[in-house]
Short mmCIF file of C-alpha atoms and ligand atoms in Angstrom, two decimals:
data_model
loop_
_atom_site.label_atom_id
_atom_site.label_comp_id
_atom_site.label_asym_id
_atom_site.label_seq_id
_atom_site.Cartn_x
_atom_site.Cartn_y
_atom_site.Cartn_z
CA UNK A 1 4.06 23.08 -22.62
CA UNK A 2 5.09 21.62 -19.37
CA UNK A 3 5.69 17.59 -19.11
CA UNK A 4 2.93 15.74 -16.69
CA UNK A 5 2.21 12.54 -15.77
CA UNK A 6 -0.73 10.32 -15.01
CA UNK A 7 -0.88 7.82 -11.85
CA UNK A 8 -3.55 5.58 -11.93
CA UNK A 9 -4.12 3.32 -8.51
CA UNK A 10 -7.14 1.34 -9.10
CA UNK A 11 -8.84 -1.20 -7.10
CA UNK A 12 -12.04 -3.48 -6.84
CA UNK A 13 -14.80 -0.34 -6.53
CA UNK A 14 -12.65 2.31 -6.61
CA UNK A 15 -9.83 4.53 -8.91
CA UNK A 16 -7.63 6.79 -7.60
CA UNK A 17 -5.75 9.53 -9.48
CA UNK A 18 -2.75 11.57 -9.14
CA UNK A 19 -1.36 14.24 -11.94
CA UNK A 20 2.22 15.17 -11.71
CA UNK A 21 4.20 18.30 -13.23
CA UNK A 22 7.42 17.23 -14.66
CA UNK A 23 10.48 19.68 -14.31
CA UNK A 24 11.04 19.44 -18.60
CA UNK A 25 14.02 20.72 -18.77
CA UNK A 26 16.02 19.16 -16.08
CA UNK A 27 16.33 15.78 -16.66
CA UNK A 28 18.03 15.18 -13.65
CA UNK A 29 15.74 16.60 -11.48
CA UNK A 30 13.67 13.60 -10.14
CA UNK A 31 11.24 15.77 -8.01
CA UNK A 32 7.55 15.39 -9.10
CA UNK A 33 4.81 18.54 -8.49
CA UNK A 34 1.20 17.67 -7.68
CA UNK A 35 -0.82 19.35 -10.09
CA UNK A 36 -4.40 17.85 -8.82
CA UNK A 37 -5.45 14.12 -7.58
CA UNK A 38 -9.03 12.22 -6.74
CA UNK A 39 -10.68 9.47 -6.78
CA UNK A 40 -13.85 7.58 -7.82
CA UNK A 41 -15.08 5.60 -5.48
CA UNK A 42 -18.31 3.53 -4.53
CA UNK A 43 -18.24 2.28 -7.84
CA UNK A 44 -21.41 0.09 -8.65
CA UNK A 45 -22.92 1.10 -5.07
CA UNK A 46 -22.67 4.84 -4.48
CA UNK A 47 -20.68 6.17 -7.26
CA UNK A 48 -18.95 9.53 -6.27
CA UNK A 49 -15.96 11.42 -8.15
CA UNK A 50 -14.03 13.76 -6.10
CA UNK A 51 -10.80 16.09 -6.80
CA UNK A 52 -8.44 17.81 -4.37
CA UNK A 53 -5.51 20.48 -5.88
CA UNK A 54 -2.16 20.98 -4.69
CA UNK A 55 -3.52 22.38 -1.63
CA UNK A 56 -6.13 19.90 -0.49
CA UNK A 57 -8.82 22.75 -1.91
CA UNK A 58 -11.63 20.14 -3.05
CA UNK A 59 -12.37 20.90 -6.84
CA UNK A 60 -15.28 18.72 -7.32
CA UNK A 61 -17.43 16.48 -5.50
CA UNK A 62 -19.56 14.94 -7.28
CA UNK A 63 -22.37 11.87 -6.99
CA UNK A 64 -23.51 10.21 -9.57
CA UNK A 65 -26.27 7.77 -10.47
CA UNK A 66 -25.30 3.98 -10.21
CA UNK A 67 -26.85 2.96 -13.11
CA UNK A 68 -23.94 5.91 -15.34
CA UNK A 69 -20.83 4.28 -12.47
CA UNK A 70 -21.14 0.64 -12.41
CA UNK A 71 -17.83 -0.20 -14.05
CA UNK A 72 -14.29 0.67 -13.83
CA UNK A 73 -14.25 1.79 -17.62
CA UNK A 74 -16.87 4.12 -16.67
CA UNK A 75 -15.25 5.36 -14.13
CA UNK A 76 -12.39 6.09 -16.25
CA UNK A 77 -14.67 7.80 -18.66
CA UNK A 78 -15.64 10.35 -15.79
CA UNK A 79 -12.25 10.73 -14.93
CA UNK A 80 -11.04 11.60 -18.71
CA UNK A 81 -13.44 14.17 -19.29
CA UNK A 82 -13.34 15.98 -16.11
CA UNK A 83 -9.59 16.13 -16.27
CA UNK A 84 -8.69 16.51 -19.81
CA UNK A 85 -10.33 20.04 -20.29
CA UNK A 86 -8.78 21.40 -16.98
CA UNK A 87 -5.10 19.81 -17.73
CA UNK A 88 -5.29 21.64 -21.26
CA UNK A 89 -1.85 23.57 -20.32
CA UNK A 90 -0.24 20.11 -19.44
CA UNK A 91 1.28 17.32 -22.13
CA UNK A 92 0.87 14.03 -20.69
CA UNK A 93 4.08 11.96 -21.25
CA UNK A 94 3.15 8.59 -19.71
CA UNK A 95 0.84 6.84 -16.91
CA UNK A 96 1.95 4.83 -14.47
CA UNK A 97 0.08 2.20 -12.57
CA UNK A 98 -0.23 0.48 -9.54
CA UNK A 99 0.21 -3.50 -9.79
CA UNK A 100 -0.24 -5.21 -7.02
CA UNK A 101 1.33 -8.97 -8.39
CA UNK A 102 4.24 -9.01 -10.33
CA UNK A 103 5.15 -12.56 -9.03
CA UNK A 104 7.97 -13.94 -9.06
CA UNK A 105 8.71 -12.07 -12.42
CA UNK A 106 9.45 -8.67 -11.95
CA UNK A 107 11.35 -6.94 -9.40
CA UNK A 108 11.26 -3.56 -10.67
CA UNK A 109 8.83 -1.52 -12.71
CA UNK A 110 7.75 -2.39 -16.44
CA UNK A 111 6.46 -0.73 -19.41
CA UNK A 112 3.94 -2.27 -20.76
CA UNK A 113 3.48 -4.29 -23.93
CA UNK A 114 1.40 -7.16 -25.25
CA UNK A 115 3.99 -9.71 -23.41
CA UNK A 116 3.93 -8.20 -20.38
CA UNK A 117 0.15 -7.84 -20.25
CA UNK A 118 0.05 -11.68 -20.83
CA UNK A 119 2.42 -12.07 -18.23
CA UNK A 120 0.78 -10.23 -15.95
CA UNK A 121 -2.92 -11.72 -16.01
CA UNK A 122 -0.91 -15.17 -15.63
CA UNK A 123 -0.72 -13.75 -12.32
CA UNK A 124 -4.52 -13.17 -11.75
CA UNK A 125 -4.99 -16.67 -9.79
CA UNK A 126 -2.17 -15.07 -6.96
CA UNK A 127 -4.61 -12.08 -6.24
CA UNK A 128 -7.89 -12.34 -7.94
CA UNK A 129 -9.92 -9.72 -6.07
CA UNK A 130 -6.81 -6.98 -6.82
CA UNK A 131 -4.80 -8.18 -10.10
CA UNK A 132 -8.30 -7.43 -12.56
CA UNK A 133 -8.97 -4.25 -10.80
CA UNK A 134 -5.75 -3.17 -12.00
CA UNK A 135 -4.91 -4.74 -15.07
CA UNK A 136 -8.58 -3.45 -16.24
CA UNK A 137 -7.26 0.39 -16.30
CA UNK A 138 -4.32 -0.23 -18.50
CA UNK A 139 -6.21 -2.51 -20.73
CA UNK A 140 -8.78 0.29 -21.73
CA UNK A 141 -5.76 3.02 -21.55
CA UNK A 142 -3.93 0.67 -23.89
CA UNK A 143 -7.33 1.21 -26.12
CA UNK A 144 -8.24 4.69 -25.86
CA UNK A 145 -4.16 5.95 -26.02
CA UNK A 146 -2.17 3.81 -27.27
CA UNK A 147 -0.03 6.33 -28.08
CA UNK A 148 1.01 6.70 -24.76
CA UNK A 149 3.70 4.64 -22.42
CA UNK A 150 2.40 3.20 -19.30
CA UNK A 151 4.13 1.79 -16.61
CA UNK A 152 3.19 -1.26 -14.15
CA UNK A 153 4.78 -0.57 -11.02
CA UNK A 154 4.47 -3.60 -8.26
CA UNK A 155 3.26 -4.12 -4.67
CA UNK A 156 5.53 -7.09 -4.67
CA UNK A 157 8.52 -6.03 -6.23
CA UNK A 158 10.37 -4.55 -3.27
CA UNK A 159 10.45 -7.74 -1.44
CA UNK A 160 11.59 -9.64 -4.72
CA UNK A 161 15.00 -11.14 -3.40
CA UNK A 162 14.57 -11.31 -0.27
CA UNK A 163 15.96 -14.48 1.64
CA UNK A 164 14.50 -18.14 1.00
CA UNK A 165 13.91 -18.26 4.70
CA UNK A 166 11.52 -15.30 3.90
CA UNK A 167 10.22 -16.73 0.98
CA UNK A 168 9.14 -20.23 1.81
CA UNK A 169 5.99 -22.20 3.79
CA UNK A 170 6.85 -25.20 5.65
CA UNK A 171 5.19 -27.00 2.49
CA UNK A 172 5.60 -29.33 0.49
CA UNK A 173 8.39 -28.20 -1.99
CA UNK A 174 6.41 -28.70 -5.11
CA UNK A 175 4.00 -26.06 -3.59
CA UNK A 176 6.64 -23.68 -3.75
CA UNK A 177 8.03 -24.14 -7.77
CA UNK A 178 4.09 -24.09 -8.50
CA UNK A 179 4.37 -20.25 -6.79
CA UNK A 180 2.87 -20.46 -3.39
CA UNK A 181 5.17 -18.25 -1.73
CA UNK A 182 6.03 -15.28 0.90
CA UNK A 183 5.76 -12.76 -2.00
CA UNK A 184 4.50 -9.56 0.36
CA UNK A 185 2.77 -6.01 -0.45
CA UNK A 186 3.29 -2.67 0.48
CA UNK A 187 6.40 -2.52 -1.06
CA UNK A 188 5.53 1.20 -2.89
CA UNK A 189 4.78 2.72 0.17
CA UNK A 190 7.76 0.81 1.89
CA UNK A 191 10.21 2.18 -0.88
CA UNK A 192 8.68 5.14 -0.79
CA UNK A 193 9.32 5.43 2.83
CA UNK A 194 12.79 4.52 2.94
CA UNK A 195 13.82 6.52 0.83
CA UNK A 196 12.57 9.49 2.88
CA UNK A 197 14.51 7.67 5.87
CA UNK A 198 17.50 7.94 3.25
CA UNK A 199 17.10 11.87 3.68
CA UNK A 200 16.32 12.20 6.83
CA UNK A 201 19.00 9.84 8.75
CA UNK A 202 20.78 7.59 6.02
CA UNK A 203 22.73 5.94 8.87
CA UNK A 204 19.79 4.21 10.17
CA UNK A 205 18.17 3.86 6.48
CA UNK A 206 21.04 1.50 6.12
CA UNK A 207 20.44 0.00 8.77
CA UNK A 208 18.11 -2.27 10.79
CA UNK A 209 15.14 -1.13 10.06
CA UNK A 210 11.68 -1.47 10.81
CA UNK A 211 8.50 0.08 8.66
CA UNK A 212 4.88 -0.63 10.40
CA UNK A 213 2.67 0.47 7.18
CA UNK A 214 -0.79 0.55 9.24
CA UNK A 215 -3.66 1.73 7.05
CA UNK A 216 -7.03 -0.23 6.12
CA UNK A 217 -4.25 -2.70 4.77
CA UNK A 218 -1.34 -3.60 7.18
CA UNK A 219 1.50 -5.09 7.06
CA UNK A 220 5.47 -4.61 8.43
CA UNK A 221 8.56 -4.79 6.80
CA UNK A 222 12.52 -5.00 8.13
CA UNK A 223 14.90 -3.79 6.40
CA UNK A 224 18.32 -4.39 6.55
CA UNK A 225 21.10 -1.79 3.98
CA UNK A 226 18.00 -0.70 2.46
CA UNK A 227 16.63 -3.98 1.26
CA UNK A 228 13.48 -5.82 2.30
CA UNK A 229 14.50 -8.97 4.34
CA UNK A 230 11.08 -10.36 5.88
CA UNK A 231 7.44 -9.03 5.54
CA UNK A 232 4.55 -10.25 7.66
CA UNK A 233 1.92 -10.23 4.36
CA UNK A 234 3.20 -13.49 2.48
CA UNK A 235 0.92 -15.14 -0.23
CA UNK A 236 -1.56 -12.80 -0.24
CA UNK A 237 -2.73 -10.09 1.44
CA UNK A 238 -4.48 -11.30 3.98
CA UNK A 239 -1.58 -12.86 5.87
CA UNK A 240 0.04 -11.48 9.56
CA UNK A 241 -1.46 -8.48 11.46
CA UNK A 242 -5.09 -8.13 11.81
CA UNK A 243 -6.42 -5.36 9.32
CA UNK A 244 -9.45 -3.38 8.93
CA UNK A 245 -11.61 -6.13 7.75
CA UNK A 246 -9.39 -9.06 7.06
CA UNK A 247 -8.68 -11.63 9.27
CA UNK A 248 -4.29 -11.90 9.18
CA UNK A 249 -2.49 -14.72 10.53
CA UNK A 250 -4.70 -17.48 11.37
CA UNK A 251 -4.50 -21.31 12.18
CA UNK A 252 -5.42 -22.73 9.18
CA UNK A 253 -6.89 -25.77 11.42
CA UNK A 254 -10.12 -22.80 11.19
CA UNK A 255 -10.57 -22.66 7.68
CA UNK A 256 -10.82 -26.22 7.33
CA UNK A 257 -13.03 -26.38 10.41
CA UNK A 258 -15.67 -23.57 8.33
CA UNK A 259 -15.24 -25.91 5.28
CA UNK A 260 -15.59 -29.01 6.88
CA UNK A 261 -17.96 -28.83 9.94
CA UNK A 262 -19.86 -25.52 8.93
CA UNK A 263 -19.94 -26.41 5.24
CA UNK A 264 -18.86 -22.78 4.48
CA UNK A 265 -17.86 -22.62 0.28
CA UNK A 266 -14.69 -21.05 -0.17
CA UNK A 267 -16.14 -18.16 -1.34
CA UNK A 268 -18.34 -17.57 1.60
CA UNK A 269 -15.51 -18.13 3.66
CA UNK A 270 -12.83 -15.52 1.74
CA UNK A 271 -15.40 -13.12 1.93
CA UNK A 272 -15.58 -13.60 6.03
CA UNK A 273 -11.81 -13.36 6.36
CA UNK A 274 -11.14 -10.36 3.71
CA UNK A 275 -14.57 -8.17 4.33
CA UNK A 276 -15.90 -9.35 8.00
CA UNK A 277 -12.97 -9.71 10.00
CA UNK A 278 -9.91 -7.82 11.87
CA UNK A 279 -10.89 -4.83 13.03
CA UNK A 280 -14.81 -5.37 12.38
CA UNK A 281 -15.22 -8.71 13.11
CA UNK A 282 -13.55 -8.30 16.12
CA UNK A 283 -15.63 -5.40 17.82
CA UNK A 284 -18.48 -6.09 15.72
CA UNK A 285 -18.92 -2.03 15.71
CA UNK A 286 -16.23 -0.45 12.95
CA UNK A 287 -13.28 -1.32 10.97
CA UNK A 288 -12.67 2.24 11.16
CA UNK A 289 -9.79 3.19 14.06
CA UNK A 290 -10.96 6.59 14.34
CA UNK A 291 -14.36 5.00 15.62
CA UNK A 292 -13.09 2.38 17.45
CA UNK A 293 -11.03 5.33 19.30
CA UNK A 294 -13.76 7.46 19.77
CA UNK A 295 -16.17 4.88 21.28
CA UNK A 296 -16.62 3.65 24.75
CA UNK A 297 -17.37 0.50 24.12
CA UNK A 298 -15.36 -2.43 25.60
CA UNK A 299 -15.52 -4.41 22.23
CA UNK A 300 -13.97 -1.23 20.84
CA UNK A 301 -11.27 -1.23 23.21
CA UNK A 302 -10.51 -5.02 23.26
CA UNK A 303 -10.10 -4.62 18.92
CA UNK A 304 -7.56 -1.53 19.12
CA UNK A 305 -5.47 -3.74 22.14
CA UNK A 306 -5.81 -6.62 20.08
CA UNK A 307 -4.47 -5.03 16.75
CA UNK A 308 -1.99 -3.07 18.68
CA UNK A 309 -0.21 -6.29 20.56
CA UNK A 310 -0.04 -8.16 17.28
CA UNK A 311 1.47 -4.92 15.61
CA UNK A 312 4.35 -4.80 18.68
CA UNK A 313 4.64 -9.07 18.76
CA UNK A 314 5.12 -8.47 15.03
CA UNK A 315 7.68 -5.95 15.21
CA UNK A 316 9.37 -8.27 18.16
CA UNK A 317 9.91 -11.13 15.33
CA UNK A 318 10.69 -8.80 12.97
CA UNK A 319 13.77 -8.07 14.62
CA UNK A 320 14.69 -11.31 15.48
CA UNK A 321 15.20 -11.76 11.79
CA UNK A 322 17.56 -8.37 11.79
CA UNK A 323 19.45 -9.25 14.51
CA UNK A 324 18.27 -6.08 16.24
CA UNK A 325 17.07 -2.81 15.60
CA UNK A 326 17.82 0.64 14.33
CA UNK A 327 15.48 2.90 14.12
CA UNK A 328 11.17 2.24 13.57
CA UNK A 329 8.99 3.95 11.72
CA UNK A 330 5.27 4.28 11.70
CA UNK A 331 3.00 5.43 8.65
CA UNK A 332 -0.18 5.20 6.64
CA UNK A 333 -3.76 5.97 7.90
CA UNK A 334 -3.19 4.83 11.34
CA UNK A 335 0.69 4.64 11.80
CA UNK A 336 -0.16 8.61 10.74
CA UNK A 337 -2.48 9.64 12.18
CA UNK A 338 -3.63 7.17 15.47
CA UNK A 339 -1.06 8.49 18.58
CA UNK A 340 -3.01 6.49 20.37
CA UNK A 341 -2.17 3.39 18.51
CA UNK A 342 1.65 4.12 18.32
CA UNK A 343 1.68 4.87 21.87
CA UNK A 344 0.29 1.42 22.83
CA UNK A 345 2.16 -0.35 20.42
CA UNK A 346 5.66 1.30 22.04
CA UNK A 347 4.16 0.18 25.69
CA UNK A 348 4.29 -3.62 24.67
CA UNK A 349 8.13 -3.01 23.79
CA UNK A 350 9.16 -1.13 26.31
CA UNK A 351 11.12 -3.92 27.63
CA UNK A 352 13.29 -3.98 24.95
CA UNK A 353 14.29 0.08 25.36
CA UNK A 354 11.77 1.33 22.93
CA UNK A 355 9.79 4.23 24.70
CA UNK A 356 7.80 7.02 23.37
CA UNK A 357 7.79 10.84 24.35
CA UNK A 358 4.06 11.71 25.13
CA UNK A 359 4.10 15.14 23.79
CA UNK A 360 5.98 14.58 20.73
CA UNK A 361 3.77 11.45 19.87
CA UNK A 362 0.67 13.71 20.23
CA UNK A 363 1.88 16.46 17.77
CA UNK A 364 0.81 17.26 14.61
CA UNK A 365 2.72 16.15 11.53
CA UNK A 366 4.66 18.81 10.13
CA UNK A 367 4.57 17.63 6.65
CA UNK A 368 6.03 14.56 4.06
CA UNK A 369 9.08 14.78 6.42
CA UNK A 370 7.59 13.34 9.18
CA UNK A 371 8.05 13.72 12.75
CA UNK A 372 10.64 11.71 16.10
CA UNK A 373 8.79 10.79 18.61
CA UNK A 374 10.82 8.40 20.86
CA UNK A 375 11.36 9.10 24.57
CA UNK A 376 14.66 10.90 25.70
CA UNK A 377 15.92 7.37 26.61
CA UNK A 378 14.81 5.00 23.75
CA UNK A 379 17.36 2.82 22.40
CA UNK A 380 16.34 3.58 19.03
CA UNK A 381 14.88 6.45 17.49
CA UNK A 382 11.08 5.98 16.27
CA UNK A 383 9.54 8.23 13.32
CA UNK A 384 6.37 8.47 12.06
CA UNK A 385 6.65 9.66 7.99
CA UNK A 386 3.66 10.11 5.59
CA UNK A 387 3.72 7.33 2.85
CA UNK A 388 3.13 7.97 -0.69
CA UNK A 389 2.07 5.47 -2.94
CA UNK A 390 1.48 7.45 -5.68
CA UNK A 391 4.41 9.19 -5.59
CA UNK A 392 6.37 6.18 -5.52
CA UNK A 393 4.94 5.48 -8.96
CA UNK A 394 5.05 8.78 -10.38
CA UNK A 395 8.75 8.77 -9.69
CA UNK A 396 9.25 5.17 -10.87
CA UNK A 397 7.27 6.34 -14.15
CA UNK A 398 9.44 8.97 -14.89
CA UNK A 399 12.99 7.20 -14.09
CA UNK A 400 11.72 4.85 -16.67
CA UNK A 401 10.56 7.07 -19.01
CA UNK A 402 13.76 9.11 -18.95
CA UNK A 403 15.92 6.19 -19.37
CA UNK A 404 13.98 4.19 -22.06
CA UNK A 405 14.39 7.74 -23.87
CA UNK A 406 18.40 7.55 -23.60
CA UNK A 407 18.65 4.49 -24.96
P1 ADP B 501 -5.85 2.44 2.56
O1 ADP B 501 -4.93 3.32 1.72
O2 ADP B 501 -5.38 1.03 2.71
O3 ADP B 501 -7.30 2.57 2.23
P2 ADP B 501 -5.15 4.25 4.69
O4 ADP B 501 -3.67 4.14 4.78
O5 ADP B 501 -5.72 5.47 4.08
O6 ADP B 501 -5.76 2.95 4.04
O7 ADP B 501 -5.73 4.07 6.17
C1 ADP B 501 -7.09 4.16 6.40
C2 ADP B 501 -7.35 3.92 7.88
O8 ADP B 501 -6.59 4.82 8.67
C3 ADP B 501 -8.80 4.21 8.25
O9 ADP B 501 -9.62 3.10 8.07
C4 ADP B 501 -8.68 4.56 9.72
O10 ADP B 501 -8.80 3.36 10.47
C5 ADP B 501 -7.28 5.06 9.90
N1 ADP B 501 -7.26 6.51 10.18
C6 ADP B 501 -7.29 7.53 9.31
N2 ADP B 501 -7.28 8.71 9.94
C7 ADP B 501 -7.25 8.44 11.26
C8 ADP B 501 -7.22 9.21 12.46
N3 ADP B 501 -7.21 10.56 12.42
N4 ADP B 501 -7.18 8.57 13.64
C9 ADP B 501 -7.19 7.23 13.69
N5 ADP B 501 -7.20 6.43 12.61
C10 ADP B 501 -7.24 7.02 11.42
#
């Protein structure tokens, strides 16, 4: 029976899914086949299940009464027994997880045991909203299979190691042993990315390097011989570029001014800056880019140059800290998929001999290797490559898997 394996990437209100084919008998053959991958979402509001094959052919879409959805264990129920009967030819030989804290603990993936389930809901204070969301899946896969090896794989751990400059808050220093620090996210998708830079042009991979990852969540990373050297998320996820909803970089003279003279609770007041800000908050229309594109509206407008300026001031800093630049790459939702976005961000840095070719920029994506799109005089060459979180995890599954197996 052919090898597969499970990728679980759960969050607040929704799971998604990916199921992998594993090449069995080539253990050295790293590559990963997408068998089928969905999600639940709209758990506890608007339930809904849906399942896409290889192909993107939609296999089920499916609504469900809130009252059989409210949970994330019952979501995983709905998942298990549409997928078990149509995965029948398949053994499943692990599942791998997306973690978004691994503190200052871990800076690679983990299996996971009692310890390192302790270990990692010690961590729940960092991220609150995100670390239960994901910790709940492997909990209740611990129950129902314990027979099977899972795999924590961590939003933070790419950025583990990078340099104290990075790391720090002008604090005080006790702040800092007590773990408020730059830890930064993305760091799947950023590996994941890289390492298709590695194939595509591993001169520049090694280089200075710069990886916008603009989606609902944003954040940028430089790089520097393939190693993450300064990230604008820091302590949480809500810190440096303006996102969909959440606020980024802010003077933190406002929070205390909500808490103080609006005698906000802290709880009304992370709700404004993770679920009414960026993007909505500022337009007051969408925190969708696609909508914000598509309308005429001046508050529309005014968002998209707002987000796009930080992006390019962002990338500007960025490269301070590299000591110049290599190559830049945009992905995720928008960096993907919004030419108009990249093509704004590129004006605000044309000064520094980044430009963008029109046409190219416009173009569809070929496919997971991505596409050039800088202008026939840009200093540096600019690419925009498809992220792939699950992936990332999948592969970082199996490496594990394979070597726990040797040993
Ligand atoms: P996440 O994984 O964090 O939910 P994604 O990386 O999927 O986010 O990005 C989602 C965002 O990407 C959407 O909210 C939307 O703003 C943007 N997006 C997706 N498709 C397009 C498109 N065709 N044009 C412009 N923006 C898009």
């Amino acid at each position: 029976m052919t090898q597969a394996l499970f990728v679980v990437n759960a969050g607040s209100s929704s799971i998604k899914f990916k199921i992998y084919g594993v090449a069995a008998q080539d253990h050295e053959h790293e590559d990963l086949d997408l068998i089928m991958g969905g999600q639940v979402d709209g758990i506890g509001s608007e339930p809904r299940l849906k399942v896409k094959d290889q192909a993107g052919a939609v296999l089920v879409d499916d609504k469900f009464p809130v009252e059989q959805l409210s949970t994330l264990s019952q979501a995983q129920t709905v998942i298990a027994d549409w997928v078990t009967p149509r995965i029948k030819g398949f053994v499943i030989i692990g599942i791998g997880h997306r973690v978004v804290h691994g503190g200052s603990v871990y800076s690679k993936p983990v299996l996971v045991d009692d310890e390192v389930m302790h270990t990692l809901e010690s961590f729940i204070p960092l991220a609150p909203l995100h670390q239960l969301g994901n910790l709940d899946p492997i909990r209740i896969l611990r129950e129902r299979r314990p027979d099977l090896p899972q795999v924590a794989c961590f939003d933070t751990a790419f950025h583990h190691g990078h340099p104290e400059l990075s790391d720090r808050f002008a604090l005080p220093r006790e702040l800092y042993e007590e773990g408020v620090r730059r830890y930064g996210f993305h760091g799947l998708s950023y590996e994941y990315v890289h390492g298709k830079m590695e194939q595509i042009d591993p001169g520049v991979a090694q280089g200075r390097l710069i990886i916008a990852h603009l989606g609902s969540g944003a954040s940028i990373c430089c790089l520097f011989g393939g190693r993450s050297i300064e990230t604008t998320m820091g302590f949480t996820a809500l810190d440096g570029l303006p996102m969909g909803t959440r606020s980024g970089t802010l003077d933190p003279g406002v929070v205390l001014h909500l808490i103080e003279q609006k005698g906000m609770k802290p709880e009304e007041v992370g709700n404004m800056l993770y679920k009414q800000s960026g993007l909505l908050g500022l337009s007051g229309i969408s925190n969708d880019v696609r909508e914000l594109l598509a309308s005429d509206r001046q508050e529309a407008n005014m968002a998209i140059d707002f987000f796009c300026q930080r992006v390019a001031q962002s990338m500007a800093s960025l490269a301070v800290t590299i000591n110049g630049l290599d190559g830049l790459v945009f992905t995720a939702g928008i960096g993907e998929n919004a030419p108009e976005v990249r093509r704004r961000v590129i004006k605000h840095l044309n000064w520094s001999g980044l430009f963008i070719d029109d046409m190219a920029n416009e173009a569809r994506l070929p496919g997971p290797q991505g596409m050039r799109i800088e202008g026939a005089h840009s200093r540096v060459p600019i690419y925009v490559i498809p992220t792939d979180e699950e992936k990332m995890i999948g592969l970082h599954t199996l490496r594990l898997l394979r070597l726990l197996k040797k040993h």
